[in-house]
Amino acid sequence: MKILIIGGGGREHALAWKIAGDDPGAELFIAPGNAGTAMLGTNLPVQAEDIAGIISWAKKEKPDLTIVGPEAPLCAGITNLMQAEGLRVFGPSKEAARLEGSKIFAKEILRAANVPTAAAEFFTEESKALAYLKTRPLPLVVKADGLAAGKGVMICKTLPEAERAVQETLTAKTFGQAGEKILIEECLAGEEISVLAFVDGHKAVLLPTARDHKRVFENDQGPNTGGMGAYSPAPVENAVFMETARKIIFEPVIAELDRRGICYRGVLYAGLMLTAEGPKVLEFNCRFGDPETQVILPRLQNSLIPAFTACIEGKLRPEHAAARLENCACVVMAAGGYPGKYRKGDVITGLERAAKLEGVTVFHAGTKSEGEKIVTAGGRVLGVTALGRDISGAVKKAYQAAGRIKFKNAHYRRDIAARQ
Ligand code: AMP
Ligand code: GLY
């Protein structure tokens, strides 16, 4: 079976690793991949955003299945375009991916489906937004409507901060078109959790939960990142919680989309805040999370291909997401300076010695091969991941492995899974 994976981060290495482990007959192609995926398949010199390049390769090579990692190609409609060529794709259509591509659309769906979420108002005019700010209690959250590479959400503790966020987004156009519309949202307090589900158009089957660590420094200090580490399961996970999340969040959202003629097939990721009033939706992503995928996939009992096929064919069953009892933790090793400007091209050593530890897998993100060497090529460089009987065992193993890996100015949080 010929499989194309689109993307080049830790998430895509984890997808390739899980498929290669369960389906040794699968022939993997990754666009563009990294030094980790190159050990499992063939990296293609095509970027994930190069839709025309991907379609042209796929028309010629006819993969049996394409798996889309990042949101940008999904929101740009890669699934629709590939399906029009008769190709099988795991990932929602352009219309369904708007759940991530437009926060206003997502909020409208949540409201129509009666799903708990933060109160919000939408604005296109600065004067109206500024006037509204004065009427609301602080802190407030200002959000760009469109995709802004994880930077479009601003938590504002003071009125001047909120005013600046509105002006920068609507008038200075810091986020370009993505910020032509904004949401001003109530700030929710509580613990965050990532709940991902396979969705087949009608049913949702929830994957094991995970918790991400978004801030760059320990104790949740410093700027937001793509995610500095994760663990699974989140402490709140139990059968009652999962059933509640399915019934009050996933099913009503899928049904509301269906009512509007939109069929959601793929992974749906709900970022939830566990508030005193119960779980509320912060955001949706139309794809696997990164680094959540690195801790969810090692916990899945069964192979991914039948699950992806079941999503595409509308035949999803609970066993497609059945989890092992072991826990999993991932520590992200980042390049010096990340999430700001960072260096590239530093040699990474100790990868083999780290992977020798039992239960450890080192997922590559921003890496590439240079001759015999593997060098840094991105902000998040590696996701050092370990399985263990419990979270503390898993995270201890992940740190032991991370300690064996060296590259210049590497940094990572020492408190992954410390607060449970
Ligand atoms: P997003 O870019 O939508 O993933 O949001 C980034 C982060 O902003 C989330 O993971 C939350 O930590 C935070 N956030 C988003 N919306 C809210 C809200 N209404 N209240 C508090 N925090 C929020
Ligand atoms: N880890 C957060 C995300 O994938 O959006």
Tab-separated table of C-alpha atoms and ligand atoms in Angstrom:
chain	number	residue	atom	x	y	z
A	1	MET	CA	0.000	0.000	0.000
A	2	LYS	CA	1.371	3.386	-1.050
A	3	ILE	CA	0.839	6.153	1.509
A	4	LEU	CA	1.546	9.873	1.251
A	5	ILE	CA	1.893	11.864	4.483
A	6	ILE	CA	1.797	15.636	4.120
A	7	GLY	CA	3.887	17.654	6.589
A	8	GLY	CA	7.327	17.661	8.112
A	9	GLY	CA	6.991	17.940	11.894
A	10	GLY	CA	6.983	15.665	14.919
A	11	ARG	CA	3.341	14.827	14.273
A	12	GLU	CA	4.145	13.515	10.807
A	13	HIS	CA	7.120	11.485	12.070
A	14	ALA	CA	4.808	9.941	14.695
A	15	LEU	CA	2.223	9.097	11.996
A	16	ALA	CA	4.888	7.508	9.792
A	17	TRP	CA	6.352	5.598	12.785
A	18	LYS	CA	2.967	4.199	13.840
A	19	ILE	CA	2.079	3.113	10.300
A	20	ALA	CA	5.530	1.617	9.643
A	21	GLY	CA	5.315	-0.323	12.930
A	22	ASP	CA	1.835	-1.746	12.347
A	23	ASP	CA	1.855	-2.159	8.563
A	24	PRO	CA	5.366	-3.135	7.466
A	25	GLY	CA	4.088	-3.536	3.894
A	26	ALA	CA	3.200	0.146	3.627
A	27	GLU	CA	5.358	2.202	1.279
A	28	LEU	CA	5.642	5.664	2.829
A	29	PHE	CA	6.210	9.016	1.118
A	30	ILE	CA	6.417	12.186	3.185
A	31	ALA	CA	6.153	15.738	1.818
A	32	PRO	CA	8.494	17.246	2.881
A	33	GLY	CA	9.299	15.096	5.941
A	34	ASN	CA	12.428	15.396	8.101
A	35	ALA	CA	15.484	13.292	9.012
A	36	GLY	CA	13.257	11.007	11.115
A	37	THR	CA	10.713	10.252	8.397
A	38	ALA	CA	13.597	9.628	5.949
A	39	MET	CA	14.438	6.516	8.004
A	40	LEU	CA	10.919	5.131	7.439
A	41	GLY	CA	10.137	6.155	3.883
A	42	THR	CA	10.946	8.545	1.052
A	43	ASN	CA	10.949	12.285	1.694
A	44	LEU	CA	9.647	14.322	-1.245
A	45	PRO	CA	11.052	17.777	-2.050
A	46	VAL	CA	7.562	19.307	-1.869
A	47	GLN	CA	6.387	21.642	0.892
A	48	ALA	CA	3.101	20.963	2.725
A	49	GLU	CA	1.670	24.275	1.453
A	50	ASP	CA	2.559	23.511	-2.175
A	51	ILE	CA	-0.848	22.136	-3.082
A	52	ALA	CA	-0.177	22.110	-6.832
A	53	GLY	CA	3.114	20.252	-6.292
A	54	ILE	CA	1.440	17.645	-4.085
A	55	ILE	CA	-1.465	17.096	-6.488
A	56	SER	CA	0.885	16.767	-9.428
A	57	TRP	CA	2.974	14.113	-7.581
A	58	ALA	CA	-0.175	12.273	-6.475
A	59	LYS	CA	-1.738	12.245	-9.946
A	60	LYS	CA	1.383	10.558	-11.251
A	61	GLU	CA	2.174	8.212	-8.346
A	62	LYS	CA	-1.425	7.402	-7.308
A	63	PRO	CA	-1.031	6.812	-3.547
A	64	ASP	CA	-3.700	4.512	-2.067
A	65	LEU	CA	-4.120	6.946	0.809
A	66	THR	CA	-3.001	10.507	1.600
A	67	ILE	CA	-2.855	11.681	5.216
A	68	VAL	CA	-2.785	15.437	5.748
A	69	GLY	CA	-0.900	16.623	8.862
A	70	PRO	CA	-1.105	20.434	9.051
A	71	GLU	CA	-4.108	22.753	8.873
A	72	ALA	CA	-2.962	25.043	6.033
A	73	PRO	CA	-3.427	22.544	3.170
A	74	LEU	CA	-6.726	21.329	4.702
A	75	CYS	CA	-8.115	24.862	4.946
A	76	ALA	CA	-6.902	25.512	1.392
A	77	GLY	CA	-9.004	22.562	0.210
A	78	ILE	CA	-6.422	19.875	-0.559
A	79	THR	CA	-8.937	17.144	0.332
A	80	ASN	CA	-11.504	18.443	-2.177
A	81	LEU	CA	-8.858	18.781	-4.892
A	82	MET	CA	-7.456	15.297	-4.375
A	83	GLN	CA	-10.899	13.720	-4.216
A	84	ALA	CA	-11.736	15.418	-7.503
A	85	GLU	CA	-8.788	13.469	-8.959
A	86	GLY	CA	-10.225	10.225	-7.577
A	87	LEU	CA	-7.641	10.021	-4.769
A	88	ARG	CA	-8.368	8.872	-1.201
A	89	VAL	CA	-7.581	11.405	1.515
A	90	PHE	CA	-7.751	11.303	5.291
A	91	GLY	CA	-8.571	14.865	6.361
A	92	PRO	CA	-11.682	17.061	6.314
A	93	SER	CA	-12.901	19.021	3.297
A	94	LYS	CA	-12.285	22.756	2.946
A	95	GLU	CA	-15.817	23.452	4.195
A	96	ALA	CA	-15.392	21.254	7.299
A	97	ALA	CA	-11.871	22.581	8.000
A	98	ARG	CA	-13.409	26.038	8.530
A	99	LEU	CA	-13.938	24.885	12.119
A	100	GLU	CA	-10.235	25.711	12.499
A	101	GLY	CA	-9.859	28.186	9.622
A	102	SER	CA	-12.469	30.623	10.954
A	103	LYS	CA	-12.934	31.105	14.679
A	104	ILE	CA	-16.152	33.025	13.958
A	105	PHE	CA	-17.538	30.100	11.967
A	106	ALA	CA	-16.556	27.730	14.804
A	107	LYS	CA	-18.289	29.979	17.348
A	108	GLU	CA	-21.436	30.098	15.195
A	109	ILE	CA	-21.500	26.309	14.986
A	110	LEU	CA	-20.926	25.973	18.739
A	111	ARG	CA	-23.765	28.388	19.482
A	112	ALA	CA	-26.172	26.754	17.040
A	113	ALA	CA	-25.310	23.331	18.484
A	114	ASN	CA	-25.704	24.571	22.066
A	115	VAL	CA	-22.178	23.517	23.039
A	116	PRO	CA	-20.593	25.237	26.071
A	117	THR	CA	-18.004	27.833	24.980
A	118	ALA	CA	-16.743	31.303	25.962
A	119	ALA	CA	-19.095	34.236	25.271
A	120	ALA	CA	-17.846	36.299	22.319
A	121	GLU	CA	-18.706	39.189	19.979
A	122	PHE	CA	-17.405	39.654	16.417
A	123	PHE	CA	-16.010	42.906	14.953
A	124	THR	CA	-14.623	44.308	11.720
A	125	GLU	CA	-14.550	47.984	12.766
A	126	GLU	CA	-11.990	49.251	15.230
A	127	SER	CA	-14.221	51.948	16.770
A	128	LYS	CA	-16.991	49.464	17.586
A	129	ALA	CA	-14.491	46.943	19.001
A	130	LEU	CA	-12.831	49.594	21.198
A	131	ALA	CA	-16.177	50.785	22.515
A	132	TYR	CA	-17.192	47.206	23.336
A	133	LEU	CA	-13.927	46.570	25.226
A	134	LYS	CA	-14.853	49.297	27.722
A	135	THR	CA	-18.064	47.488	28.614
A	136	ARG	CA	-16.435	44.129	29.445
A	137	PRO	CA	-14.698	42.785	32.552
A	138	LEU	CA	-10.973	41.960	32.284
A	139	PRO	CA	-9.061	39.867	31.352
A	140	LEU	CA	-10.343	39.579	27.779
A	141	VAL	CA	-9.231	37.508	24.826
A	142	VAL	CA	-8.809	39.124	21.406
A	143	LYS	CA	-8.644	36.633	18.530
A	144	ALA	CA	-7.975	36.977	14.825
A	145	ASP	CA	-10.681	35.085	12.928
A	146	GLY	CA	-8.381	33.259	10.485
A	147	LEU	CA	-5.241	31.101	10.593
A	148	ALA	CA	-2.363	32.989	12.204
A	149	ALA	CA	0.208	30.245	12.848
A	150	GLY	CA	-0.775	30.001	16.518
A	151	LYS	CA	-0.169	33.714	17.165
A	152	GLY	CA	-3.670	35.093	16.637
A	153	VAL	CA	-4.908	34.714	20.238
A	154	MET	CA	-4.076	37.503	22.658
A	155	ILE	CA	-4.957	37.229	26.339
A	156	CYS	CA	-5.230	40.809	27.589
A	157	LYS	CA	-5.061	41.591	31.296
A	158	THR	CA	-5.501	45.373	30.969
A	159	LEU	CA	-7.633	47.674	28.817
A	160	PRO	CA	-4.614	49.267	27.051
A	161	GLU	CA	-3.339	45.764	26.177
A	162	ALA	CA	-6.731	44.824	24.733
A	163	GLU	CA	-6.934	48.114	22.804
A	164	ARG	CA	-3.477	47.487	21.348
A	165	ALA	CA	-4.472	43.947	20.332
A	166	VAL	CA	-7.569	45.269	18.537
A	167	GLN	CA	-5.623	48.041	16.763
A	168	GLU	CA	-2.775	45.763	15.728
A	169	THR	CA	-5.146	43.153	14.357
A	170	LEU	CA	-7.835	45.255	12.658
A	171	THR	CA	-5.897	48.375	11.647
A	172	ALA	CA	-2.161	47.555	11.537
A	173	LYS	CA	-3.120	44.161	10.012
A	174	THR	CA	-0.392	42.225	11.834
A	175	PHE	CA	-2.066	38.977	10.793
A	176	GLY	CA	-2.998	40.154	7.279
A	177	GLN	CA	-6.318	38.846	5.979
A	178	ALA	CA	-6.632	36.468	8.938
A	179	GLY	CA	-7.231	39.520	11.160
A	180	GLU	CA	-9.815	41.351	9.051
A	181	LYS	CA	-12.421	40.086	11.485
A	182	ILE	CA	-11.849	39.595	15.199
A	183	LEU	CA	-13.545	38.023	18.177
A	184	ILE	CA	-13.505	39.578	21.610
A	185	GLU	CA	-14.018	36.746	23.987
A	186	GLU	CA	-14.591	36.102	27.665
A	187	CYS	CA	-11.428	34.725	29.304
A	188	LEU	CA	-12.018	31.267	30.756
A	189	ALA	CA	-10.106	29.928	33.749
A	190	GLY	CA	-9.212	26.314	34.475
A	191	GLU	CA	-7.030	23.461	33.233
A	192	GLU	CA	-6.706	22.913	29.493
A	193	ILE	CA	-7.021	19.553	27.824
A	194	SER	CA	-6.848	18.331	24.239
A	195	VAL	CA	-9.582	15.907	23.243
A	196	LEU	CA	-9.227	14.457	19.763
A	197	ALA	CA	-11.680	12.227	17.985
A	198	PHE	CA	-11.890	10.243	14.790
A	199	VAL	CA	-14.995	11.412	12.929
A	200	ASP	CA	-16.661	9.560	10.041
A	201	GLY	CA	-19.296	12.076	9.002
A	202	HIS	CA	-21.776	10.998	11.661
A	203	LYS	CA	-20.017	9.323	14.587
A	204	ALA	CA	-17.151	10.456	16.787
A	205	VAL	CA	-14.840	7.968	18.466
A	206	LEU	CA	-12.668	9.711	21.037
A	207	LEU	CA	-8.923	9.127	21.109
A	208	PRO	CA	-6.977	9.040	24.383
A	209	THR	CA	-6.817	12.563	25.877
A	210	ALA	CA	-3.636	14.598	26.138
A	211	ARG	CA	-2.341	17.712	27.814
A	212	ASP	CA	-0.067	20.116	25.976
A	213	HIS	CA	2.384	22.669	27.471
A	214	LYS	CA	2.085	25.777	25.309
A	215	ARG	CA	4.381	28.307	27.010
A	216	VAL	CA	8.084	28.174	26.310
A	217	PHE	CA	9.323	28.261	29.927
A	218	GLU	CA	8.642	26.315	33.094
A	219	ASN	CA	5.600	27.234	35.221
A	220	ASP	CA	3.837	28.374	32.044
A	221	GLN	CA	5.989	31.487	31.660
A	222	GLY	CA	7.093	33.228	28.473
A	223	PRO	CA	5.482	33.372	25.037
A	224	ASN	CA	3.252	30.718	23.500
A	225	THR	CA	4.828	28.054	21.287
A	226	GLY	CA	3.483	25.258	19.120
A	227	GLY	CA	3.766	23.072	22.241
A	228	MET	CA	6.790	22.224	24.410
A	229	GLY	CA	5.665	18.802	25.565
A	230	ALA	CA	2.627	16.679	26.251
A	231	TYR	CA	1.411	13.672	28.127
A	232	SER	CA	-1.439	11.194	27.840
A	233	PRO	CA	-3.861	10.485	29.396
A	234	ALA	CA	-4.854	13.806	30.991
A	235	PRO	CA	-5.739	13.309	34.673
A	236	VAL	CA	-9.426	14.095	34.075
A	237	GLU	CA	-9.864	11.207	31.607
A	238	ASN	CA	-12.329	8.553	32.684
A	239	ALA	CA	-15.280	6.834	31.029
A	240	VAL	CA	-17.836	9.364	32.308
A	241	PHE	CA	-15.798	12.351	31.112
A	242	MET	CA	-15.287	10.819	27.663
A	243	GLU	CA	-18.966	9.973	27.260
A	244	THR	CA	-19.929	13.488	28.383
A	245	ALA	CA	-17.457	15.106	25.958
A	246	ARG	CA	-18.802	12.955	23.113
A	247	LYS	CA	-22.429	13.771	23.911
A	248	ILE	CA	-22.184	17.482	24.714
A	249	ILE	CA	-19.432	18.510	22.298
A	250	PHE	CA	-18.587	16.196	19.407
A	251	GLU	CA	-22.005	14.796	18.474
A	252	PRO	CA	-23.872	18.133	18.466
A	253	VAL	CA	-21.105	19.805	16.418
A	254	ILE	CA	-21.047	17.009	13.813
A	255	ALA	CA	-24.855	17.096	13.644
A	256	GLU	CA	-24.907	20.886	13.219
A	257	LEU	CA	-22.373	20.665	10.381
A	258	ASP	CA	-24.439	17.905	8.820
A	259	ARG	CA	-27.557	20.106	9.011
A	260	ARG	CA	-25.626	22.666	6.968
A	261	GLY	CA	-24.658	20.071	4.390
A	262	ILE	CA	-21.067	19.740	5.671
A	263	CYS	CA	-19.742	16.228	6.238
A	264	TYR	CA	-16.797	16.121	8.692
A	265	ARG	CA	-14.428	13.220	8.094
A	266	GLY	CA	-11.016	13.104	9.712
A	267	VAL	CA	-9.639	14.026	13.113
A	268	LEU	CA	-11.437	16.700	15.073
A	269	TYR	CA	-9.407	18.221	17.911
A	270	ALA	CA	-11.259	20.139	20.618
A	271	GLY	CA	-9.190	22.340	22.908
A	272	LEU	CA	-11.208	22.407	26.130
A	273	MET	CA	-11.025	24.472	29.291
A	274	LEU	CA	-12.198	22.568	32.353
A	275	THR	CA	-14.030	25.421	34.072
A	276	ALA	CA	-15.883	25.378	37.379
A	277	GLU	CA	-19.071	25.109	35.272
A	278	GLY	CA	-17.793	22.108	33.286
A	279	PRO	CA	-15.793	21.703	30.065
A	280	LYS	CA	-16.028	24.538	27.531
A	281	VAL	CA	-14.618	24.641	24.006
A	282	LEU	CA	-11.708	27.075	23.485
A	283	GLU	CA	-11.006	26.158	19.894
A	284	PHE	CA	-11.218	23.453	17.261
A	285	ASN	CA	-8.417	22.099	15.117
A	286	CYS	CA	-9.218	20.099	12.003
A	287	ARG	CA	-6.174	17.803	12.365
A	288	PHE	CA	-3.972	15.904	14.790
A	289	GLY	CA	-2.221	18.065	17.423
A	290	ASP	CA	1.519	18.511	17.652
A	291	PRO	CA	2.936	17.353	20.127
A	292	GLU	CA	-0.278	15.586	21.258
A	293	THR	CA	0.018	13.045	18.435
A	294	GLN	CA	3.441	11.992	19.712
A	295	VAL	CA	1.853	10.846	23.012
A	296	ILE	CA	-1.470	9.582	21.644
A	297	LEU	CA	-0.272	7.287	18.845
A	298	PRO	CA	2.103	5.160	20.986
A	299	ARG	CA	-0.932	4.446	23.208
A	300	LEU	CA	-3.180	3.172	20.394
A	301	GLN	CA	-3.642	-0.591	20.337
A	302	ASN	CA	-4.630	-0.899	16.715
A	303	SER	CA	-3.297	0.115	13.357
A	304	LEU	CA	-4.179	3.559	11.941
A	305	ILE	CA	-4.953	2.569	8.358
A	306	PRO	CA	-8.223	0.713	9.175
A	307	ALA	CA	-9.265	3.662	11.375
A	308	PHE	CA	-8.549	6.212	8.625
A	309	THR	CA	-10.356	4.038	6.087
A	310	ALA	CA	-13.337	3.704	8.435
A	311	CYS	CA	-13.512	7.512	8.782
A	312	ILE	CA	-13.512	7.906	5.006
A	313	GLU	CA	-16.155	5.175	4.530
A	314	GLY	CA	-18.397	6.156	7.470
A	315	LYS	CA	-17.747	2.888	9.322
A	316	LEU	CA	-16.010	3.974	12.505
A	317	ARG	CA	-16.119	1.676	15.559
A	318	PRO	CA	-14.881	2.213	19.152
A	319	GLU	CA	-11.972	-0.246	18.742
A	320	HIS	CA	-10.422	2.047	16.127
A	321	ALA	CA	-9.278	4.258	19.002
A	322	ALA	CA	-8.739	1.609	21.694
A	323	ALA	CA	-5.931	2.619	24.073
A	324	ARG	CA	-3.219	0.697	25.890
A	325	LEU	CA	-2.996	1.099	29.649
A	326	GLU	CA	0.527	2.531	29.531
A	327	ASN	CA	0.997	6.296	29.876
A	328	CYS	CA	3.082	8.402	27.519
A	329	ALA	CA	5.077	11.621	27.864
A	330	CYS	CA	6.887	13.776	25.296
A	331	VAL	CA	9.532	16.419	26.006
A	332	VAL	CA	10.137	18.826	23.130
A	333	MET	CA	13.770	19.868	22.626
A	334	ALA	CA	13.858	23.256	20.908
A	335	ALA	CA	16.527	25.337	19.196
A	336	GLY	CA	18.026	28.282	21.126
A	337	GLY	CA	15.838	31.375	20.628
A	338	TYR	CA	12.622	29.496	19.773
A	339	PRO	CA	9.786	30.646	19.571
A	340	GLY	CA	11.620	33.782	18.410
A	341	LYS	CA	14.471	33.768	15.895
A	342	TYR	CA	16.515	30.584	16.182
A	343	ARG	CA	19.653	29.002	14.775
A	344	LYS	CA	19.694	26.186	12.242
A	345	GLY	CA	22.354	23.732	11.126
A	346	ASP	CA	23.677	22.623	14.545
A	347	VAL	CA	24.792	18.992	14.716
A	348	ILE	CA	22.630	16.717	16.916
A	349	THR	CA	24.382	13.911	18.796
A	350	GLY	CA	23.223	11.128	21.110
A	351	LEU	CA	20.067	10.187	19.177
A	352	GLU	CA	20.904	6.477	19.046
A	353	ARG	CA	21.937	6.293	22.685
A	354	ALA	CA	18.640	7.980	23.695
A	355	ALA	CA	16.517	5.616	21.595
A	356	LYS	CA	18.192	2.585	23.218
A	357	LEU	CA	16.341	3.239	26.471
A	358	GLU	CA	13.366	0.918	26.797
A	359	GLY	CA	10.044	2.485	25.781
A	360	VAL	CA	11.705	5.574	24.270
A	361	THR	CA	11.098	6.916	20.765
A	362	VAL	CA	12.706	10.120	19.577
A	363	PHE	CA	10.380	11.838	17.116
A	364	HIS	CA	12.077	14.291	14.813
A	365	ALA	CA	10.537	17.695	13.998
A	366	GLY	CA	12.954	20.362	12.693
A	367	THR	CA	15.811	18.084	11.612
A	368	LYS	CA	17.548	17.213	8.361
A	369	SER	CA	20.373	14.961	7.235
A	370	GLU	CA	23.671	16.421	6.104
A	371	GLY	CA	25.821	13.575	4.918
A	372	GLU	CA	26.199	11.218	7.888
A	373	LYS	CA	25.072	13.880	10.349
A	374	ILE	CA	21.670	15.015	11.534
A	375	VAL	CA	21.383	18.769	12.063
A	376	THR	CA	18.755	21.167	13.421
A	377	ALA	CA	16.427	22.679	10.814
A	378	GLY	CA	13.493	24.129	12.769
A	379	GLY	CA	12.391	25.681	16.076
A	380	ARG	CA	11.000	22.539	17.650
A	381	VAL	CA	13.731	20.024	16.898
A	382	LEU	CA	12.814	16.738	18.616
A	383	GLY	CA	9.981	15.204	20.632
A	384	VAL	CA	11.628	12.804	23.060
A	385	THR	CA	8.833	10.407	23.928
A	386	ALA	CA	8.536	7.542	26.408
A	387	LEU	CA	5.925	5.022	27.494
A	388	GLY	CA	5.699	4.030	31.144
A	389	ARG	CA	3.384	2.286	33.559
A	390	ASP	CA	2.335	5.682	34.911
A	391	ILE	CA	2.949	9.322	33.952
A	392	SER	CA	5.813	9.845	36.377
A	393	GLY	CA	7.613	6.748	35.043
A	394	ALA	CA	7.061	7.841	31.444
A	395	VAL	CA	8.240	11.400	31.977
A	396	LYS	CA	11.313	10.291	33.962
A	397	LYS	CA	12.309	8.054	31.059
A	398	ALA	CA	11.735	10.863	28.547
A	399	TYR	CA	14.039	13.185	30.543
A	400	GLN	CA	16.659	10.473	30.865
A	401	ALA	CA	16.617	10.127	27.070
A	402	ALA	CA	16.624	13.910	26.486
A	403	GLY	CA	19.717	14.116	28.721
A	404	ARG	CA	21.577	11.908	26.249
A	405	ILE	CA	20.874	14.208	23.280
A	406	LYS	CA	22.997	17.268	22.611
A	407	PHE	CA	22.935	20.164	20.186
A	408	LYS	CA	24.112	23.730	20.617
A	409	ASN	CA	21.786	25.922	22.748
A	410	ALA	CA	19.157	23.173	23.022
A	411	HIS	CA	16.456	24.000	25.537
A	412	TYR	CA	13.490	22.165	26.971
A	413	ARG	CA	11.056	22.516	29.841
A	414	ARG	CA	11.897	20.495	32.933
A	415	ASP	CA	8.317	20.474	34.227
A	416	ILE	CA	6.408	18.447	31.632
A	417	ALA	CA	3.611	16.585	33.450
A	418	ALA	CA	4.840	17.977	36.787
A	419	ARG	CA	1.484	19.515	37.694
A	420	GLN	CA	-1.285	16.921	37.611
B	1	AMP	P1	-5.653	28.869	19.852
B	1	AMP	O1	-4.662	29.646	19.037
B	1	AMP	O2	-7.073	29.086	19.481
B	1	AMP	O3	-5.190	27.465	19.990
B	1	AMP	O4	-5.558	29.419	21.357
B	1	AMP	C1	-4.319	29.454	21.981
B	1	AMP	C2	-4.468	29.398	23.460
B	1	AMP	O5	-5.096	30.582	23.924
B	1	AMP	C3	-5.332	28.278	24.003
B	1	AMP	O6	-4.652	27.076	24.084
B	1	AMP	C4	-5.659	28.835	25.375
B	1	AMP	O7	-4.555	28.646	26.254
B	1	AMP	C5	-5.786	30.297	25.121
B	1	AMP	N1	-7.203	30.703	24.979
B	1	AMP	C6	-7.939	30.749	23.852
B	1	AMP	N2	-9.188	31.193	24.099
B	1	AMP	C7	-9.254	31.409	25.427
B	1	AMP	C8	-10.293	31.884	26.314
B	1	AMP	N3	-11.507	32.207	25.882
B	1	AMP	N4	-9.991	31.968	27.621
B	1	AMP	C9	-8.762	31.670	28.091
B	1	AMP	N5	-7.750	31.229	27.315
B	1	AMP	C10	-7.991	31.111	25.999
B	2	GLY	N1	-0.410	21.491	20.251
B	2	GLY	C1	-1.396	22.366	19.773
B	2	GLY	C2	-1.783	22.175	18.388
B	2	GLY	O1	-1.454	21.213	17.737
B	2	GLY	O2	-2.506	23.038	17.874
